[in-house]
Coordinates of C-alpha atoms in Angstrom, one line a residue:
Chain A
G1 CA -58.4 49.2 15.5
S2 CA -55.1 48.9 15.2
A3 CA -53.7 46.4 12.8
K4 CA -52.9 42.9 14.5
R5 CA -49.4 41.5 14.6
F6 CA -49.0 38.1 15.2
C7 CA -45.8 36.1 16.3
V8 CA -43.9 34.4 13.8
F9 CA -43.4 31.2 15.0
C10 CA -46.7 30.7 15.7
C11 CA -49.3 33.0 14.0
R12 CA -50.7 33.4 17.7
I13 CA -52.2 37.1 17.6
L14 CA -49.3 39.0 20.1
Q15 CA -51.4 41.1 23.2
P16 CA -50.6 45.1 23.2
L17 CA -49.9 44.5 26.7
C18 CA -47.4 42.1 26.4
W19 CA -44.1 42.8 27.1
C20 CA -42.3 41.2 23.7
F21 CA -44.4 43.3 21.2
Q22 CA -43.5 46.3 23.2
R23 CA -39.9 45.3 22.9
G24 CA -40.9 45.0 19.4
W25 CA -40.0 41.3 18.9
G26 CA -42.2 39.6 16.1
L27 CA -42.7 36.6 18.6
C28 CA -44.7 35.5 21.6
F29 CA -42.2 34.6 24.2
P30 CA -42.9 32.6 26.7
A31 CA -45.8 31.1 25.4
C32 CA -44.5 30.6 22.1
P33 CA -43.1 26.5 22.1
Q34 CA -41.2 27.6 18.9
T35 CA -38.7 29.6 21.0
A36 CA -37.2 26.3 22.3
L37 CA -36.2 25.0 19.1
N38 CA -35.4 28.5 16.7
L39 CA -32.9 30.6 19.4
Y40 CA -31.0 31.8 16.4
H41 CA -33.8 32.6 14.2
K42 CA -32.4 31.2 11.2
N43 CA -35.4 29.6 9.9
L44 CA -38.4 31.5 10.2
P45 CA -41.2 29.5 9.0
N46 CA -43.8 31.0 6.3
I47 CA -47.0 33.0 8.4
E48 CA -49.5 31.5 5.7
T49 CA -48.3 28.2 6.0
L50 CA -48.9 28.7 9.8
H51 CA -53.0 29.1 9.8
Q52 CA -54.1 26.2 9.9
M53 CA -51.8 25.6 13.0
K54 CA -53.9 25.3 15.6
F55 CA -53.0 25.4 19.8
L56 CA -53.8 24.6 23.1
G57 CA -50.8 25.6 25.6
L58 CA -52.2 22.9 27.9
E59 CA -50.2 20.5 25.7
E60 CA -46.7 21.7 27.3
F61 CA -48.5 20.4 30.5
F62 CA -47.8 16.4 28.7
D63 CA -44.4 15.3 27.2
D64 CA -44.7 14.3 23.2
P65 CA -47.6 11.8 22.8
G66 CA -45.5 9.8 21.7
N67 CA -43.0 9.0 24.8
W68 CA -46.5 7.9 26.6
G69 CA -46.3 4.8 28.1
E70 CA -42.6 4.4 26.9
K71 CA -40.5 2.9 29.7
S72 CA -38.0 5.1 29.2
V73 CA -37.1 8.5 27.7
K74 CA -33.4 9.8 26.4
S75 CA -32.6 12.9 27.2
G76 CA -29.8 14.6 27.9
D77 CA -26.6 16.5 30.0
S78 CA -28.2 19.4 32.3
W79 CA -26.3 22.6 31.7
N80 CA -23.1 23.5 32.7
I81 CA -22.1 26.7 35.2
K82 CA -19.3 27.1 32.2
Q83 CA -21.5 26.4 29.5
L84 CA -23.9 29.2 30.7
R85 CA -21.3 31.7 31.4
G86 CA -21.2 31.8 27.7
K87 CA -24.8 33.3 26.6
S88 CA -26.0 36.0 27.0
S89 CA -29.4 37.2 29.6
E90 CA -31.9 37.2 26.9
D91 CA -31.1 33.3 26.4
L92 CA -30.8 32.9 30.0
H93 CA -33.8 34.1 30.2
K94 CA -35.5 32.3 27.4
L95 CA -33.8 29.3 28.7
W96 CA -35.3 29.6 32.3
Y97 CA -38.8 29.3 31.3
V98 CA -37.8 26.4 29.4
L99 CA -36.9 24.5 32.0
L100 CA -39.6 25.9 34.0
K101 CA -42.2 24.6 31.5
E102 CA -40.1 21.2 31.1
K103 CA -40.3 20.5 34.9
N104 CA -43.9 21.5 35.9
M105 CA -44.6 18.7 32.7
L106 CA -42.2 16.2 34.5
L107 CA -43.9 17.0 37.8
T108 CA -47.5 16.4 36.0
L109 CA -45.7 13.1 34.6
E110 CA -44.7 11.9 38.1
Q111 CA -47.7 12.6 40.2
E112 CA -49.8 10.8 37.2
S113 CA -47.2 7.7 37.9
K114 CA -48.1 8.0 41.1
R115 CA -51.5 7.9 40.4
Q116 CA -51.8 5.1 38.4
R117 CA -49.1 3.5 40.3
K118 CA -46.7 2.8 37.5
P119 CA -42.8 3.9 37.7
M120 CA -42.3 7.1 35.7
P121 CA -40.3 7.0 33.1
S122 CA -36.4 8.7 33.5
P123 CA -37.5 10.4 37.1
E124 CA -33.3 12.1 36.2
R125 CA -34.7 14.4 33.8
L126 CA -36.6 16.0 37.4
E127 CA -32.4 16.1 38.5
K128 CA -31.0 17.5 35.9
V129 CA -33.8 20.5 34.9
E130 CA -32.5 21.8 38.6
T131 CA -29.7 21.7 38.8
S132 CA -30.0 23.6 35.0
M133 CA -31.9 26.2 37.1
K134 CA -30.3 25.9 40.2
N135 CA -27.0 26.8 38.1
I136 CA -28.5 30.1 35.9
D137 CA -29.1 31.4 38.9
L138 CA -26.2 31.1 40.6
V139 CA -24.5 32.9 37.0
V140 CA -27.3 35.7 36.8
R141 CA -26.7 36.0 40.1
E142 CA -22.7 36.7 39.5
R143 CA -23.4 39.0 37.0
E144 CA -25.7 41.2 38.9
I145 CA -22.8 40.8 41.7
A146 CA -20.3 42.2 39.1
L147 CA -22.7 45.1 37.5
R148 CA -22.7 46.1 41.1
L149 CA -19.5 46.2 42.0
L150 CA -19.1 48.0 38.9
Q151 CA -22.0 50.6 39.3
T152 CA -21.9 51.1 43.2
G153 CA -18.5 49.7 44.7
H154 CA -20.2 47.3 46.9
E155 CA -20.5 43.6 46.4
K156 CA -24.1 42.6 48.6
P157 CA -27.5 45.3 47.9
V158 CA -27.6 45.9 51.5
P159 CA -25.2 46.7 54.0
G160 CA -24.2 45.0 56.8
E161 CA -21.3 43.5 58.8
W162 CA -20.2 40.7 61.4
R163 CA -21.3 40.2 64.7
H164 CA -21.3 38.1 67.7
D165 CA -24.3 36.9 69.1
F166 CA -24.9 36.7 72.9
L167 CA -23.4 33.0 72.4
G168 CA -20.3 33.6 70.7
R169 CA -21.2 32.6 67.6
T170 CA -20.6 35.0 64.4
F171 CA -22.9 35.5 61.7
W172 CA -23.0 38.4 59.3
Y173 CA -25.9 41.4 60.2
S174 CA -27.4 43.6 57.4
Y175 CA -28.5 46.3 58.1
K176 CA -32.5 47.2 58.0
E177 CA -34.7 50.3 57.8
W178 CA -36.3 51.5 60.9
P179 CA -38.0 54.9 61.6
I180 CA -36.3 55.8 65.0
P181 CA -32.1 55.4 65.9
W182 CA -31.0 51.9 67.5
H183 CA -30.4 53.6 70.5
L184 CA -34.5 54.8 70.8
N185 CA -35.7 50.8 70.0
K186 CA -36.0 49.6 73.8
K187 CA -36.0 45.9 71.8
H188 CA -33.6 46.0 70.0
K189 CA -31.1 47.2 73.2
K190 CA -32.4 43.8 74.4
K191 CA -30.9 42.3 72.2
R192 CA -27.2 41.2 72.6
F193 CA -24.3 41.6 69.9
Y194 CA -21.6 40.9 72.6
Y195 CA -20.9 37.4 74.7
L196 CA -20.0 37.3 78.6
P197 CA -16.1 36.0 79.1
H198 CA -17.6 32.6 81.0
V199 CA -19.0 32.0 77.1
N200 CA -15.5 31.1 76.1
H201 CA -15.4 27.2 77.8
F202 CA -18.5 26.6 75.6
I203 CA -16.6 28.2 72.1
R204 CA -13.7 26.2 72.8
L205 CA -16.1 23.2 73.1
R206 CA -18.0 24.0 69.8
L207 CA -14.9 24.0 68.2
E208 CA -13.7 21.1 69.2
K209 CA -17.3 19.2 68.6
A210 CA -16.4 21.2 65.2
L211 CA -13.0 19.6 64.0
R212 CA -13.7 16.3 65.4
K213 CA -17.0 16.1 62.6
R214 CA -14.1 17.4 60.2
A215 CA -10.9 14.8 60.5
R216 CA -13.8 12.0 60.9
Q217 CA -15.1 13.4 57.5
Q218 CA -11.7 13.1 56.0
N219 CA -10.8 9.8 57.6
M220 CA -13.7 7.8 56.2
E221 CA -13.0 9.9 52.5
R222 CA -9.6 8.0 52.5
T223 CA -10.7 4.7 54.0
R224 CA -13.2 4.4 51.5
R225 CA -10.6 5.9 48.6
K226 CA -8.4 2.5 50.2
I227 CA -11.0 0.3 49.7
L228 CA -11.7 1.5 46.4
E229 CA -7.9 1.3 45.0
K230 CA -7.7 -2.1 46.8
K231 CA -10.5 -3.0 45.2
F232 CA -10.2 -1.8 41.4
P233 CA -6.7 -1.3 41.0
D234 CA -7.1 0.6 38.3
I235 CA -8.7 3.7 39.1
A236 CA -5.5 4.9 41.3
V237 CA -4.4 8.6 41.2
K238 CA -0.7 8.0 39.4
S239 CA 1.7 10.2 40.7
Q240 CA 3.1 12.7 38.9
S241 CA 7.1 11.9 39.8
Q242 CA 8.8 9.9 37.4
Chain B
M1 CA -47.5 24.8 39.2
L2 CA -48.7 20.8 38.2
A3 CA -51.6 19.1 36.6
V4 CA -53.8 16.4 37.4
R5 CA -56.3 14.0 36.9
P6 CA -59.4 15.0 38.6
G7 CA -59.8 12.9 41.4
V8 CA -64.0 13.8 41.5
P9 CA -65.6 13.9 38.0
Q10 CA -65.2 18.4 36.8
P11 CA -67.2 20.3 34.0
E12 CA -65.7 19.7 30.5
D13 CA -63.8 22.9 31.1
T14 CA -62.0 23.1 34.3
V15 CA -58.7 21.6 34.7
Q16 CA -57.5 21.4 37.8
F17 CA -53.8 22.0 39.4
R18 CA -51.7 21.4 42.3
V19 CA -50.2 25.2 42.6
S20 CA -47.4 26.4 45.5
M21 CA -49.2 27.4 48.3
E22 CA -48.0 31.3 48.6
M23 CA -50.1 31.2 44.7
T24 CA -53.0 33.8 44.3
K25 CA -56.1 32.9 42.0
L26 CA -54.5 36.0 40.4
D27 CA -51.0 35.1 39.9
I28 CA -52.7 31.5 39.0
R29 CA -55.1 33.5 35.7
N30 CA -51.6 35.5 34.5
Y31 CA -49.0 32.8 35.3
L32 CA -51.6 30.7 32.5
E33 CA -52.3 33.6 30.2
R34 CA -48.8 35.0 30.3
I35 CA -46.4 31.1 30.1
Y36 CA -48.5 28.6 28.5
N37 CA -51.3 31.3 26.7
V38 CA -54.4 29.9 28.1
P39 CA -57.3 31.5 28.2
V40 CA -58.8 31.7 31.6
A41 CA -62.2 32.8 32.7
A42 CA -62.0 32.0 36.1
V43 CA -60.1 30.4 39.2
R44 CA -60.9 28.7 42.8
T45 CA -58.6 27.3 44.9
R46 CA -58.5 25.4 47.7
I47 CA -56.0 24.1 50.6
Q48 CA -55.8 20.2 50.8
Y49 CA -54.6 19.6 54.1
G50 CA -52.3 16.2 54.5
A51 CA -53.0 14.2 57.1
N52 CA -50.4 14.0 60.2
N53 CA -51.7 10.2 61.9
K54 CA -49.4 8.0 60.2
R55 CA -46.4 7.0 62.3
N56 CA -42.9 5.6 61.4
H57 CA -40.8 2.7 63.0
R58 CA -40.3 5.5 65.9
N59 CA -43.6 6.0 66.3
Q60 CA -43.0 9.7 65.3
R61 CA -46.0 11.6 63.4
V62 CA -44.9 11.9 59.5
K63 CA -46.9 14.5 57.8
K64 CA -48.3 14.7 54.6
P65 CA -47.6 18.1 52.9
D66 CA -49.8 20.5 52.4
Y67 CA -50.5 21.5 48.6
K68 CA -52.7 23.9 47.4
V69 CA -55.4 22.7 44.5
A70 CA -56.8 25.3 42.2
Y71 CA -59.8 24.5 39.6
V72 CA -59.4 26.5 36.4
Q73 CA -61.7 27.5 34.2
L74 CA -61.0 27.7 30.5
G75 CA -62.3 30.6 28.4
Q76 CA -63.3 31.0 24.8
G77 CA -65.0 27.8 24.8
Q78 CA -63.1 25.9 25.2
T79 CA -62.5 22.3 26.9
F80 CA -60.2 19.9 28.1
Q81 CA -60.1 16.2 29.1
F82 CA -56.7 14.3 31.1
P83 CA -55.1 12.4 29.1
N84 CA -54.1 8.9 29.7
L85 CA -50.2 9.2 29.8
F86 CA -50.1 4.9 30.3
P87 CA -51.4 3.7 27.2
E88 CA -50.4 0.1 26.1
K89 CA -47.9 -0.6 23.9
E90 CA -46.3 -3.4 22.6
Q91 CA -44.4 -4.9 24.0
D92 CA -41.0 -5.7 22.0
A93 CA -39.1 -8.8 21.8
E94 CA -36.9 -8.7 25.0
T95 CA -40.0 -8.1 27.0
R96 CA -42.1 -10.5 25.5
S97 CA -39.3 -12.9 26.1
F98 CA -38.2 -12.1 29.2
D99 CA -42.5 -12.5 30.2
D100 CA -42.7 -16.1 29.2
F101 CA -39.8 -16.6 30.9
R102 CA -41.4 -15.6 34.0
D103 CA -43.8 -17.3 33.2
K104 CA -42.8 -20.6 33.3
Y105 CA -40.7 -20.2 36.1
M106 CA -43.6 -19.5 38.3
E107 CA -45.8 -22.8 37.3
K108 CA -43.2 -24.8 37.4
E109 CA -42.4 -23.6 41.5
K110 CA -46.5 -23.9 41.7
Q111 CA -45.9 -27.3 40.1
K112 CA -43.4 -28.2 43.2
Q113 CA -45.5 -26.9 45.8
E114 CA -48.5 -29.4 44.7
G115 CA -48.9 -32.4 46.1
D116 CA -49.3 -36.6 44.2
P117 CA -51.7 -35.3 40.7
R118 CA -52.6 -39.1 41.7
R119 CA -54.5 -38.1 45.1
G120 CA -56.2 -35.9 43.1
G121 CA -56.4 -32.5 45.1
V122 CA -56.9 -34.3 48.5
P123 CA -54.1 -32.6 51.1
D124 CA -51.6 -35.3 52.9
W125 CA -52.9 -34.7 55.7
F126 CA -55.3 -37.8 55.6
G127 CA -53.6 -41.2 55.4
L128 CA -53.0 -43.1 52.7

């Protein structure tokens, strides 16, 4: 048989079919919990000393046992988009899985706190993890778009165009693959991508409604700002001119 | 995916999870094996229907969301017991003093409610 390779961090046997093994990585990412701590390979522990470490993966569904029963748990801020843009794709990949496991742990804690009818310690951690994962997704999408622009010159993966529907609304129509051309497709021909002149009246009404809503929001924002400035005069934004 | 405490006592090697509705048994097995490195022997799933009986202040029915429950049997003879995530911890001086203050206040309130102690618990409705 082949010589077994061990994860550098936690001496678990690497599965030959695992993609980390095939890439020649010395660690059993993403299952190894130490990847969260040693992202920079500075302190590689000795393999012999780790042979005593027993590891049960289900422990990662729960927080550090020292935090059980606490009223609140300290946690740092969520990852900013600007911070994430500076990270490499491999780092983002690892961070995604770390955040995923953290989210699973927090959801488990939330459900258990509901079951025990006790308050969940620090529920704001869930929001932070959600926003961090959303930001990673945005950064990865940006990179994909940039790569696609360089390689093909197109921004979107699927070509499309702006069209009107029969109510006069404008929407992005993305082309789909069909076995027959559109002019032979009976059901598709019943769809109307144009609008008749009598719809103009309703387009105008819709526009007025949207404008009224926007004006209302702006006014509300302005009045709220004025009230706050009256209550707390020191937060008023000072004008640049002297 | 989250681990839940089983409502009905399960065998030692069985762990109960709530998973996304779109996950299959194969998906759950791969997820646990690759991300958490947990040896999985068997997975069984069922969909729990969330009730639609409750009504809100507008008398509209409020639906509790449906969810999928997965019962995962661990391989290699491993066992799992859902831990107690809210053990009793000794309170620090601040919470203890707050609790003392609160208990004293409640006692005072109760004393105000009670009648004359010389009447021996007899209500004021009775004459004299």
